Amino acid sequence: MIYTLRHRTTYRYGKPVHFARCTLRLKPQDCEGQSVLASAVTVDPSPTRAVMRRDYFGIDAVAITLEVPHTTFSVEALSTVRVERPAPPLPESGMPWERVRDAVVAGRDLGGRAPVHLLFPSGRVPLLPAITDYARPSFASGRSAYGAAHDLMLRIGQDFRFDAKATTVSTPLAESFALRAGVCQDFAHVMIAALRGMGLPAAYVSGYLRTVPPPGRPRLRGADASHAWVAVWCGESWLGLDPTNGVAVRDDHIVVARGRDYGDVAPVDGIVSGSGKQRLKVEVDVIPDTETQDLALVG
């Protein structure tokens, strides 16, 4: 499947901003089962400085500085991506989870893709005994790592309620877990904490999820959304699981960034000086090449 992606973020400020420094993580990744055919990012107003870099986890980021007074700041990313992933394995296939756990600790690889970096607590994902205890029923002795993670994913989907008003982007993990409610960010953080608590490396994956409009209805521009899911190390490869929807990751998921938690992969973050009240609007379109849409990819 080939997708055209459009992600537009607009900030409107109550007072002029005279200085801003932001990091943009909006370019999809070239990774297994996914290749980027084109990508361009437009910023308004034009930044005074822009520096592109690739971080330790392989995320392509652009650090920008704005020194022109402005009351509106917008970023638009347009990309074309090909996604063709192999079918996920059978849920109970693969190495036993205890063997995966022990091999990670004994490993010597410290490169950016090494599983060990995604084993320990991170800023937004502490290891909480209550979440580790929640995970244990999925981890029967000798069960495969993927089978245990798949079962955990299904349990989270059953036990937690999707509620966009229950949490915010800064809600602590302990609070969202106690509520048993939240959005995809919360579902992913809970699952990551559970997997790490059992000794399995787990990554936070941000990106997009293709949505299908009702039969006979046109796609609404900006109606799609950013999404988050989990990649779990199963001993030989990383496998994607989406606890919000209770499915293994396939061709409907498009990867933008992967890190320890949301803090590593936020699409836009930074600081502004003197903004007053802020209003934020985010519009996302995920359009397969089988549909027509008057979005022109420039650059």
PDB file of C-alpha atoms in Angstrom:
ATOM      1  CA  MET A   1       0.000   0.000   0.000  1.00  0.00           C
ATOM      2  CA  ILE A   2       1.225   3.507  -0.846  1.00  0.00           C
ATOM      3  CA  TYR A   3      -0.011   6.369   1.329  1.00  0.00           C
ATOM      4  CA  THR A   4       0.036  10.134   1.077  1.00  0.00           C
ATOM      5  CA  LEU A   5       0.378  11.610   4.569  1.00  0.00           C
ATOM      6  CA  ARG A   6      -0.455  15.139   5.577  1.00  0.00           C
ATOM      7  CA  HIS A   7       0.134  16.357   9.145  1.00  0.00           C
ATOM      8  CA  ARG A   8      -0.590  20.001   9.880  1.00  0.00           C
ATOM      9  CA  THR A   9      -0.101  21.557  13.334  1.00  0.00           C
ATOM     10  CA  THR A  10      -1.180  25.157  13.990  1.00  0.00           C
ATOM     11  CA  TYR A  11      -0.594  27.202  17.147  1.00  0.00           C
ATOM     12  CA  ARG A  12      -2.385  30.521  17.684  1.00  0.00           C
ATOM     13  CA  TYR A  13      -1.090  32.761  20.460  1.00  0.00           C
ATOM     14  CA  GLY A  14      -2.854  35.435  22.503  1.00  0.00           C
ATOM     15  CA  LYS A  15       0.281  37.613  22.444  1.00  0.00           C
ATOM     16  CA  PRO A  16       3.104  37.897  19.916  1.00  0.00           C
ATOM     17  CA  VAL A  17       5.879  35.366  20.361  1.00  0.00           C
ATOM     18  CA  HIS A  18       9.312  36.900  19.869  1.00  0.00           C
ATOM     19  CA  PHE A  19      11.388  33.748  20.277  1.00  0.00           C
ATOM     20  CA  ALA A  20      10.690  30.043  19.855  1.00  0.00           C
ATOM     21  CA  ARG A  21      12.826  26.935  19.661  1.00  0.00           C
ATOM     22  CA  CYS A  22      11.178  23.708  18.551  1.00  0.00           C
ATOM     23  CA  THR A  23      12.030  20.163  17.531  1.00  0.00           C
ATOM     24  CA  LEU A  24      10.011  18.563  14.737  1.00  0.00           C
ATOM     25  CA  ARG A  25       9.758  14.771  14.387  1.00  0.00           C
ATOM     26  CA  LEU A  26       7.440  14.407  11.412  1.00  0.00           C
ATOM     27  CA  LYS A  27       9.340  12.416   8.801  1.00  0.00           C
ATOM     28  CA  PRO A  28       8.233   8.767   8.595  1.00  0.00           C
ATOM     29  CA  GLN A  29      10.932   6.152   9.064  1.00  0.00           C
ATOM     30  CA  ASP A  30      12.544   3.836   6.574  1.00  0.00           C
ATOM     31  CA  CYS A  31      12.257   0.535   8.429  1.00  0.00           C
ATOM     32  CA  GLU A  32      11.303  -3.086   7.940  1.00  0.00           C
ATOM     33  CA  GLY A  33       8.221  -3.238   5.740  1.00  0.00           C
ATOM     34  CA  GLN A  34       8.140   0.519   5.155  1.00  0.00           C
ATOM     35  CA  SER A  35       9.968   2.894   2.802  1.00  0.00           C
ATOM     36  CA  VAL A  36       9.692   6.672   2.420  1.00  0.00           C
ATOM     37  CA  LEU A  37       9.283   7.750  -1.214  1.00  0.00           C
ATOM     38  CA  ALA A  38       9.131  11.513  -0.556  1.00  0.00           C
ATOM     39  CA  SER A  39       8.942  13.827   2.433  1.00  0.00           C
ATOM     40  CA  ALA A  40       8.839  17.602   2.924  1.00  0.00           C
ATOM     41  CA  VAL A  41       8.176  19.887   5.894  1.00  0.00           C
ATOM     42  CA  THR A  42       7.000  23.505   5.604  1.00  0.00           C
ATOM     43  CA  VAL A  43       7.191  25.944   8.530  1.00  0.00           C
ATOM     44  CA  ASP A  44       5.451  29.334   8.744  1.00  0.00           C
ATOM     45  CA  PRO A  45       6.939  31.765   9.638  1.00  0.00           C
ATOM     46  CA  SER A  46      10.219  30.669   8.119  1.00  0.00           C
ATOM     47  CA  PRO A  47      12.737  29.731  10.808  1.00  0.00           C
ATOM     48  CA  THR A  48      15.829  31.810  11.445  1.00  0.00           C
ATOM     49  CA  ARG A  49      17.818  28.582  11.781  1.00  0.00           C
ATOM     50  CA  ALA A  50      17.053  24.948  11.017  1.00  0.00           C
ATOM     51  CA  VAL A  51      19.331  22.013  11.820  1.00  0.00           C
ATOM     52  CA  MET A  52      18.576  18.444  10.751  1.00  0.00           C
ATOM     53  CA  ARG A  53      19.894  15.564  12.822  1.00  0.00           C
ATOM     54  CA  ARG A  54      19.318  11.878  13.492  1.00  0.00           C
ATOM     55  CA  ASP A  55      19.072  10.958  17.171  1.00  0.00           C
ATOM     56  CA  TYR A  56      20.370   7.867  18.944  1.00  0.00           C
ATOM     57  CA  PHE A  57      17.189   5.927  18.251  1.00  0.00           C
ATOM     58  CA  GLY A  58      17.241   6.752  14.535  1.00  0.00           C
ATOM     59  CA  ILE A  59      14.611   9.504  14.550  1.00  0.00           C
ATOM     60  CA  ASP A  60      15.102  12.202  11.900  1.00  0.00           C
ATOM     61  CA  ALA A  61      14.443  15.497  13.661  1.00  0.00           C
ATOM     62  CA  VAL A  62      14.649  19.149  12.676  1.00  0.00           C
ATOM     63  CA  ALA A  63      15.578  21.710  15.349  1.00  0.00           C
ATOM     64  CA  ILE A  64      14.301  25.170  14.398  1.00  0.00           C
ATOM     65  CA  THR A  65      14.652  28.640  15.904  1.00  0.00           C
ATOM     66  CA  LEU A  66      12.161  31.460  15.262  1.00  0.00           C
ATOM     67  CA  GLU A  67      13.185  35.033  16.047  1.00  0.00           C
ATOM     68  CA  VAL A  68      10.491  36.891  14.086  1.00  0.00           C
ATOM     69  CA  PRO A  69       7.463  38.111  16.135  1.00  0.00           C
ATOM     70  CA  HIS A  70       4.413  36.017  15.283  1.00  0.00           C
ATOM     71  CA  THR A  71       0.943  35.164  16.602  1.00  0.00           C
ATOM     72  CA  THR A  72       0.475  32.034  14.459  1.00  0.00           C
ATOM     73  CA  PHE A  73       2.916  29.173  14.006  1.00  0.00           C
ATOM     74  CA  SER A  74       2.170  26.319  11.608  1.00  0.00           C
ATOM     75  CA  VAL A  75       4.028  23.203  10.516  1.00  0.00           C
ATOM     76  CA  GLU A  76       2.904  20.998   7.658  1.00  0.00           C
ATOM     77  CA  ALA A  77       4.516  17.680   6.751  1.00  0.00           C
ATOM     78  CA  LEU A  78       3.700  15.948   3.473  1.00  0.00           C
ATOM     79  CA  SER A  79       5.046  12.465   2.799  1.00  0.00           C
ATOM     80  CA  THR A  80       4.561   9.521   0.493  1.00  0.00           C
ATOM     81  CA  VAL A  81       5.220   6.127   2.067  1.00  0.00           C
ATOM     82  CA  ARG A  82       5.095   2.542   0.842  1.00  0.00           C
ATOM     83  CA  VAL A  83       4.032  -0.023   3.473  1.00  0.00           C
ATOM     84  CA  GLU A  84       4.243  -3.756   2.846  1.00  0.00           C
ATOM     85  CA  ARG A  85       4.754  -5.758   6.015  1.00  0.00           C
ATOM     86  CA  PRO A  86       4.848  -9.537   6.335  1.00  0.00           C
ATOM     87  CA  ALA A  87       1.957 -11.189   8.106  1.00  0.00           C
ATOM     88  CA  PRO A  88       2.466 -11.297  11.895  1.00  0.00           C
ATOM     89  CA  PRO A  89       3.444 -14.653  13.384  1.00  0.00           C
ATOM     90  CA  LEU A  90       1.013 -16.933  15.148  1.00  0.00           C
ATOM     91  CA  PRO A  91       0.409 -15.582  18.672  1.00  0.00           C
ATOM     92  CA  GLU A  92       2.010 -18.517  20.478  1.00  0.00           C
ATOM     93  CA  SER A  93       5.064 -18.856  18.217  1.00  0.00           C
ATOM     94  CA  GLY A  94       8.658 -17.917  18.965  1.00  0.00           C
ATOM     95  CA  MET A  95      11.110 -18.060  21.857  1.00  0.00           C
ATOM     96  CA  PRO A  96       9.945 -18.518  25.468  1.00  0.00           C
ATOM     97  CA  TRP A  97       9.738 -15.193  27.249  1.00  0.00           C
ATOM     98  CA  GLU A  98      12.161 -16.258  30.017  1.00  0.00           C
ATOM     99  CA  ARG A  99      14.796 -17.075  27.426  1.00  0.00           C
ATOM    100  CA  VAL A 100      14.318 -13.702  25.716  1.00  0.00           C
ATOM    101  CA  ARG A 101      14.551 -11.927  29.074  1.00  0.00           C
ATOM    102  CA  ASP A 102      17.809 -13.669  30.027  1.00  0.00           C
ATOM    103  CA  ALA A 103      19.400 -13.177  26.594  1.00  0.00           C
ATOM    104  CA  VAL A 104      18.781  -9.415  26.654  1.00  0.00           C
ATOM    105  CA  VAL A 105      20.533  -9.002  29.997  1.00  0.00           C
ATOM    106  CA  ALA A 106      23.454 -11.163  28.858  1.00  0.00           C
ATOM    107  CA  GLY A 107      23.837  -9.404  25.491  1.00  0.00           C
ATOM    108  CA  ARG A 108      26.783  -7.147  24.654  1.00  0.00           C
ATOM    109  CA  ASP A 109      25.237  -5.011  21.896  1.00  0.00           C
ATOM    110  CA  LEU A 110      24.959  -1.333  22.922  1.00  0.00           C
ATOM    111  CA  GLY A 111      24.140   0.135  19.505  1.00  0.00           C
ATOM    112  CA  GLY A 112      21.154   2.411  18.977  1.00  0.00           C
ATOM    113  CA  ARG A 113      18.900  -0.490  17.968  1.00  0.00           C
ATOM    114  CA  ALA A 114      19.977  -2.770  20.827  1.00  0.00           C
ATOM    115  CA  PRO A 115      16.978  -4.100  22.809  1.00  0.00           C
ATOM    116  CA  VAL A 116      18.649  -3.419  26.158  1.00  0.00           C
ATOM    117  CA  HIS A 117      18.053   0.344  25.825  1.00  0.00           C
ATOM    118  CA  LEU A 118      14.303  -0.281  25.941  1.00  0.00           C
ATOM    119  CA  LEU A 119      14.341  -2.506  28.991  1.00  0.00           C
ATOM    120  CA  PHE A 120      14.708   0.058  31.773  1.00  0.00           C
ATOM    121  CA  PRO A 121      12.420   2.762  33.241  1.00  0.00           C
ATOM    122  CA  SER A 122      12.126   5.998  31.272  1.00  0.00           C
ATOM    123  CA  GLY A 123      10.835   9.466  32.074  1.00  0.00           C
ATOM    124  CA  ARG A 124       7.183   8.726  31.337  1.00  0.00           C
ATOM    125  CA  VAL A 125       7.263   4.974  31.967  1.00  0.00           C
ATOM    126  CA  PRO A 126       8.418   4.107  35.480  1.00  0.00           C
ATOM    127  CA  LEU A 127       8.308   0.472  36.521  1.00  0.00           C
ATOM    128  CA  LEU A 128       5.338   0.218  38.884  1.00  0.00           C
ATOM    129  CA  PRO A 129       4.762  -2.968  40.921  1.00  0.00           C
ATOM    130  CA  ALA A 130       1.004  -2.735  40.338  1.00  0.00           C
ATOM    131  CA  ILE A 131       1.479  -2.809  36.558  1.00  0.00           C
ATOM    132  CA  THR A 132       3.988  -5.658  36.742  1.00  0.00           C
ATOM    133  CA  ASP A 133       1.482  -7.624  38.834  1.00  0.00           C
ATOM    134  CA  TYR A 134      -1.186  -6.861  36.234  1.00  0.00           C
ATOM    135  CA  ALA A 135       1.064  -8.356  33.537  1.00  0.00           C
ATOM    136  CA  ARG A 136       1.880 -11.634  35.325  1.00  0.00           C
ATOM    137  CA  PRO A 137      -1.225 -13.660  34.351  1.00  0.00           C
ATOM    138  CA  SER A 138      -0.169 -13.382  30.688  1.00  0.00           C
ATOM    139  CA  PHE A 139       3.314 -14.763  31.399  1.00  0.00           C
ATOM    140  CA  ALA A 140       2.866 -18.451  32.129  1.00  0.00           C
ATOM    141  CA  SER A 141       6.089 -20.414  32.431  1.00  0.00           C
ATOM    142  CA  GLY A 142       7.473 -21.377  29.020  1.00  0.00           C
ATOM    143  CA  ARG A 143       5.004 -19.283  27.050  1.00  0.00           C
ATOM    144  CA  SER A 144       6.462 -17.522  24.016  1.00  0.00           C
ATOM    145  CA  ALA A 145       7.385 -13.864  24.400  1.00  0.00           C
ATOM    146  CA  TYR A 146       5.085 -12.935  21.529  1.00  0.00           C
ATOM    147  CA  GLY A 147       2.236 -15.060  22.878  1.00  0.00           C
ATOM    148  CA  ALA A 148       2.490 -13.412  26.304  1.00  0.00           C
ATOM    149  CA  ALA A 149       2.692  -9.919  24.810  1.00  0.00           C
ATOM    150  CA  HIS A 150      -0.238 -10.637  22.480  1.00  0.00           C
ATOM    151  CA  ASP A 151      -2.361 -11.849  25.393  1.00  0.00           C
ATOM    152  CA  LEU A 152      -1.398  -8.791  27.438  1.00  0.00           C
ATOM    153  CA  MET A 153      -2.423  -6.549  24.545  1.00  0.00           C
ATOM    154  CA  LEU A 154      -5.867  -8.162  24.374  1.00  0.00           C
ATOM    155  CA  ARG A 155      -6.360  -7.848  28.145  1.00  0.00           C
ATOM    156  CA  ILE A 156      -5.490  -4.153  28.103  1.00  0.00           C
ATOM    157  CA  GLY A 157      -7.978  -3.632  25.274  1.00  0.00           C
ATOM    158  CA  GLN A 158     -10.674  -5.354  27.316  1.00  0.00           C
ATOM    159  CA  ASP A 159      -9.887  -3.788  30.693  1.00  0.00           C
ATOM    160  CA  PHE A 160      -9.198  -0.180  29.663  1.00  0.00           C
ATOM    161  CA  ARG A 161     -11.666   2.346  28.283  1.00  0.00           C
ATOM    162  CA  PHE A 162     -10.750   4.696  25.454  1.00  0.00           C
ATOM    163  CA  ASP A 163     -11.700   8.152  26.729  1.00  0.00           C
ATOM    164  CA  ALA A 164     -10.121  11.272  25.251  1.00  0.00           C
ATOM    165  CA  LYS A 165     -11.289  13.359  28.215  1.00  0.00           C
ATOM    166  CA  ALA A 166      -9.925  11.084  30.958  1.00  0.00           C
ATOM    167  CA  THR A 167      -6.271  12.075  30.569  1.00  0.00           C
ATOM    168  CA  THR A 168      -3.984  14.703  29.078  1.00  0.00           C
ATOM    169  CA  VAL A 169      -0.571  14.412  27.454  1.00  0.00           C
ATOM    170  CA  SER A 170       1.038  14.963  30.876  1.00  0.00           C
ATOM    171  CA  THR A 171      -1.082  12.536  32.963  1.00  0.00           C
ATOM    172  CA  PRO A 172       1.264  10.292  35.013  1.00  0.00           C
ATOM    173  CA  LEU A 173       1.291   6.588  34.214  1.00  0.00           C
ATOM    174  CA  ALA A 174       0.121   5.618  37.710  1.00  0.00           C
ATOM    175  CA  GLU A 175      -2.964   7.807  37.304  1.00  0.00           C
ATOM    176  CA  SER A 176      -3.992   6.520  33.873  1.00  0.00           C
ATOM    177  CA  PHE A 177      -3.451   2.938  35.046  1.00  0.00           C
ATOM    178  CA  ALA A 178      -5.634   3.521  38.119  1.00  0.00           C
ATOM    179  CA  LEU A 179      -8.343   5.078  35.936  1.00  0.00           C
ATOM    180  CA  ARG A 180      -8.196   2.194  33.460  1.00  0.00           C
ATOM    181  CA  ALA A 181      -8.917   4.870  30.864  1.00  0.00           C
ATOM    182  CA  GLY A 182      -7.160   7.175  28.453  1.00  0.00           C
ATOM    183  CA  VAL A 183      -6.009   7.450  24.858  1.00  0.00           C
ATOM    184  CA  CYS A 184      -3.540   5.514  22.707  1.00  0.00           C
ATOM    185  CA  GLN A 185      -0.579   7.159  24.462  1.00  0.00           C
ATOM    186  CA  ASP A 186      -1.817   5.827  27.813  1.00  0.00           C
ATOM    187  CA  PHE A 187      -2.561   2.348  26.458  1.00  0.00           C
ATOM    188  CA  ALA A 188       0.943   2.155  24.988  1.00  0.00           C
ATOM    189  CA  HIS A 189       2.656   3.418  28.152  1.00  0.00           C
ATOM    190  CA  VAL A 190       0.784   0.892  30.313  1.00  0.00           C
ATOM    191  CA  MET A 191       1.734  -1.974  28.020  1.00  0.00           C
ATOM    192  CA  ILE A 192       5.381  -0.875  27.848  1.00  0.00           C
ATOM    193  CA  ALA A 193       5.606  -0.672  31.644  1.00  0.00           C
ATOM    194  CA  ALA A 194       4.035  -4.137  31.931  1.00  0.00           C
ATOM    195  CA  LEU A 195       6.436  -5.704  29.426  1.00  0.00           C
ATOM    196  CA  ARG A 196       9.525  -4.057  30.907  1.00  0.00           C
ATOM    197  CA  GLY A 197       8.394  -5.085  34.369  1.00  0.00           C
ATOM    198  CA  MET A 198       8.511  -8.701  33.168  1.00  0.00           C
ATOM    199  CA  GLY A 199      11.962  -8.195  31.640  1.00  0.00           C
ATOM    200  CA  LEU A 200      11.035  -7.767  27.969  1.00  0.00           C
ATOM    201  CA  PRO A 201      12.266  -4.700  26.045  1.00  0.00           C
ATOM    202  CA  ALA A 202       9.443  -2.594  24.650  1.00  0.00           C
ATOM    203  CA  ALA A 203       9.416   0.551  22.515  1.00  0.00           C
ATOM    204  CA  TYR A 204       6.904   3.353  22.119  1.00  0.00           C
ATOM    205  CA  VAL A 205       6.018   3.748  18.435  1.00  0.00           C
ATOM    206  CA  SER A 206       4.334   6.865  17.086  1.00  0.00           C
ATOM    207  CA  GLY A 207       2.825   7.263  13.673  1.00  0.00           C
ATOM    208  CA  TYR A 208      -0.454   7.087  11.850  1.00  0.00           C
ATOM    209  CA  LEU A 209      -3.290   4.614  11.472  1.00  0.00           C
ATOM    210  CA  ARG A 210      -5.337   4.421   8.322  1.00  0.00           C
ATOM    211  CA  THR A 211      -9.041   4.808   9.027  1.00  0.00           C
ATOM    212  CA  VAL A 212     -11.789   3.728   6.649  1.00  0.00           C
ATOM    213  CA  PRO A 213     -14.811   6.010   6.098  1.00  0.00           C
ATOM    214  CA  PRO A 214     -18.287   4.454   6.172  1.00  0.00           C
ATOM    215  CA  PRO A 215     -19.414   2.883   2.873  1.00  0.00           C
ATOM    216  CA  GLY A 216     -20.489   5.523   0.399  1.00  0.00           C
ATOM    217  CA  ARG A 217     -19.136   8.394   2.506  1.00  0.00           C
ATOM    218  CA  PRO A 218     -16.189  10.574   1.429  1.00  0.00           C
ATOM    219  CA  ARG A 219     -13.064  10.832   3.529  1.00  0.00           C
ATOM    220  CA  LEU A 220     -13.105  13.937   5.725  1.00  0.00           C
ATOM    221  CA  ARG A 221      -9.957  16.014   5.456  1.00  0.00           C
ATOM    222  CA  GLY A 222      -8.076  16.117   8.727  1.00  0.00           C
ATOM    223  CA  ALA A 223     -10.222  13.379  10.275  1.00  0.00           C
ATOM    224  CA  ASP A 224      -7.430  10.867  10.756  1.00  0.00           C
ATOM    225  CA  ALA A 225      -5.178  11.150  13.783  1.00  0.00           C
ATOM    226  CA  SER A 226      -1.735  10.496  15.110  1.00  0.00           C
ATOM    227  CA  HIS A 227      -1.512   7.120  16.783  1.00  0.00           C
ATOM    228  CA  ALA A 228       0.742   5.179  19.157  1.00  0.00           C
ATOM    229  CA  TRP A 229       1.431   1.506  19.698  1.00  0.00           C
ATOM    230  CA  VAL A 230       4.118  -0.835  21.056  1.00  0.00           C
ATOM    231  CA  ALA A 231       7.015  -2.808  19.593  1.00  0.00           C
ATOM    232  CA  VAL A 232       8.142  -5.746  21.744  1.00  0.00           C
ATOM    233  CA  TRP A 233      11.455  -7.562  21.407  1.00  0.00           C
ATOM    234  CA  CYS A 234      10.738 -11.269  20.936  1.00  0.00           C
ATOM    235  CA  GLY A 235      14.297 -12.569  20.754  1.00  0.00           C
ATOM    236  CA  GLU A 236      14.904 -12.351  17.016  1.00  0.00           C
ATOM    237  CA  SER A 237      12.909  -9.320  15.920  1.00  0.00           C
ATOM    238  CA  TRP A 238      10.706  -6.434  17.032  1.00  0.00           C
ATOM    239  CA  LEU A 239       6.989  -7.119  16.592  1.00  0.00           C
ATOM    240  CA  GLY A 240       4.309  -4.450  16.672  1.00  0.00           C
ATOM    241  CA  LEU A 241       1.156  -4.666  18.798  1.00  0.00           C
ATOM    242  CA  ASP A 242      -1.607  -2.064  19.078  1.00  0.00           C
ATOM    243  CA  PRO A 243      -3.282  -2.299  22.509  1.00  0.00           C
ATOM    244  CA  THR A 244      -5.781   0.455  21.725  1.00  0.00           C
ATOM    245  CA  ASN A 245      -7.306  -1.609  18.932  1.00  0.00           C
ATOM    246  CA  GLY A 246      -6.239  -5.101  20.024  1.00  0.00           C
ATOM    247  CA  VAL A 247      -4.481  -5.939  16.756  1.00  0.00           C
ATOM    248  CA  ALA A 248      -1.033  -6.831  15.496  1.00  0.00           C
ATOM    249  CA  VAL A 249       0.566  -4.098  13.400  1.00  0.00           C
ATOM    250  CA  ARG A 250       0.039  -4.527   9.658  1.00  0.00           C
ATOM    251  CA  ASP A 251      -0.115  -2.299   6.596  1.00  0.00           C
ATOM    252  CA  ASP A 252      -2.605   0.157   8.134  1.00  0.00           C
ATOM    253  CA  HIS A 253       0.069   1.396  10.585  1.00  0.00           C
ATOM    254  CA  ILE A 254       2.687   3.906   9.383  1.00  0.00           C
ATOM    255  CA  VAL A 255       5.746   4.416  11.608  1.00  0.00           C
ATOM    256  CA  VAL A 256       7.109   7.920  12.176  1.00  0.00           C
ATOM    257  CA  ALA A 257       9.304   7.473  15.249  1.00  0.00           C
ATOM    258  CA  ARG A 258      10.269   4.964  17.923  1.00  0.00           C
ATOM    259  CA  GLY A 259      11.724   5.605  21.371  1.00  0.00           C
ATOM    260  CA  ARG A 260      11.506   4.851  25.076  1.00  0.00           C
ATOM    261  CA  ASP A 261       8.211   6.727  25.560  1.00  0.00           C
ATOM    262  CA  TYR A 262       6.220   9.658  24.193  1.00  0.00           C
ATOM    263  CA  GLY A 263       8.854  12.118  25.367  1.00  0.00           C
ATOM    264  CA  ASP A 264      11.311  10.753  22.792  1.00  0.00           C
ATOM    265  CA  VAL A 265       8.944  10.987  19.838  1.00  0.00           C
ATOM    266  CA  ALA A 266       6.633  14.015  20.314  1.00  0.00           C
ATOM    267  CA  PRO A 267       5.864  15.362  16.800  1.00  0.00           C
ATOM    268  CA  VAL A 268       6.391  18.991  17.855  1.00  0.00           C
ATOM    269  CA  ASP A 269       7.883  20.195  21.117  1.00  0.00           C
ATOM    270  CA  GLY A 270       9.956  23.097  22.399  1.00  0.00           C
ATOM    271  CA  ILE A 271       9.716  26.461  24.126  1.00  0.00           C
ATOM    272  CA  VAL A 272       8.149  29.823  23.263  1.00  0.00           C
ATOM    273  CA  SER A 273       8.606  33.231  24.874  1.00  0.00           C
ATOM    274  CA  GLY A 274       5.637  35.421  25.795  1.00  0.00           C
ATOM    275  CA  SER A 275       2.784  33.590  24.063  1.00  0.00           C
ATOM    276  CA  GLY A 276      -0.102  34.259  26.446  1.00  0.00           C
ATOM    277  CA  LYS A 277      -2.975  31.827  25.914  1.00  0.00           C
ATOM    278  CA  GLN A 278      -2.469  29.225  23.194  1.00  0.00           C
ATOM    279  CA  ARG A 279      -4.832  27.395  20.861  1.00  0.00           C
ATOM    280  CA  LEU A 280      -3.690  24.224  19.137  1.00  0.00           C
ATOM    281  CA  LYS A 281      -5.182  22.559  16.063  1.00  0.00           C
ATOM    282  CA  VAL A 282      -3.870  19.311  14.583  1.00  0.00           C
ATOM    283  CA  GLU A 283      -5.071  17.919  11.248  1.00  0.00           C
ATOM    284  CA  VAL A 284      -3.953  14.534   9.907  1.00  0.00           C
ATOM    285  CA  ASP A 285      -4.786  12.816   6.613  1.00  0.00           C
ATOM    286  CA  VAL A 286      -3.750   9.237   5.767  1.00  0.00           C
ATOM    287  CA  ILE A 287      -4.771   8.651   2.172  1.00  0.00           C
ATOM    288  CA  PRO A 288      -4.137   5.353   0.337  1.00  0.00           C
ATOM    289  CA  ASP A 289      -3.282   5.537  -3.349  1.00  0.00           C
ATOM    290  CA  THR A 290      -6.533   3.720  -4.094  1.00  0.00           C
ATOM    291  CA  GLU A 291      -8.421   6.890  -3.141  1.00  0.00           C
ATOM    292  CA  THR A 292      -8.360  10.281  -4.816  1.00  0.00           C
ATOM    293  CA  GLN A 293      -7.678  13.479  -2.897  1.00  0.00           C
ATOM    294  CA  ASP A 294      -6.550  16.908  -4.014  1.00  0.00           C
ATOM    295  CA  LEU A 295      -3.389  16.891  -1.909  1.00  0.00           C
ATOM    296  CA  ALA A 296      -0.297  17.806  -3.902  1.00  0.00           C
ATOM    297  CA  LEU A 297       3.046  16.594  -2.621  1.00  0.00           C
ATOM    298  CA  VAL A 298       5.642  19.290  -3.118  1.00  0.00           C
ATOM    299  CA  GLY A 299       9.383  18.757  -2.695  1.00  0.00           C
TER     300      GLY A 299
END
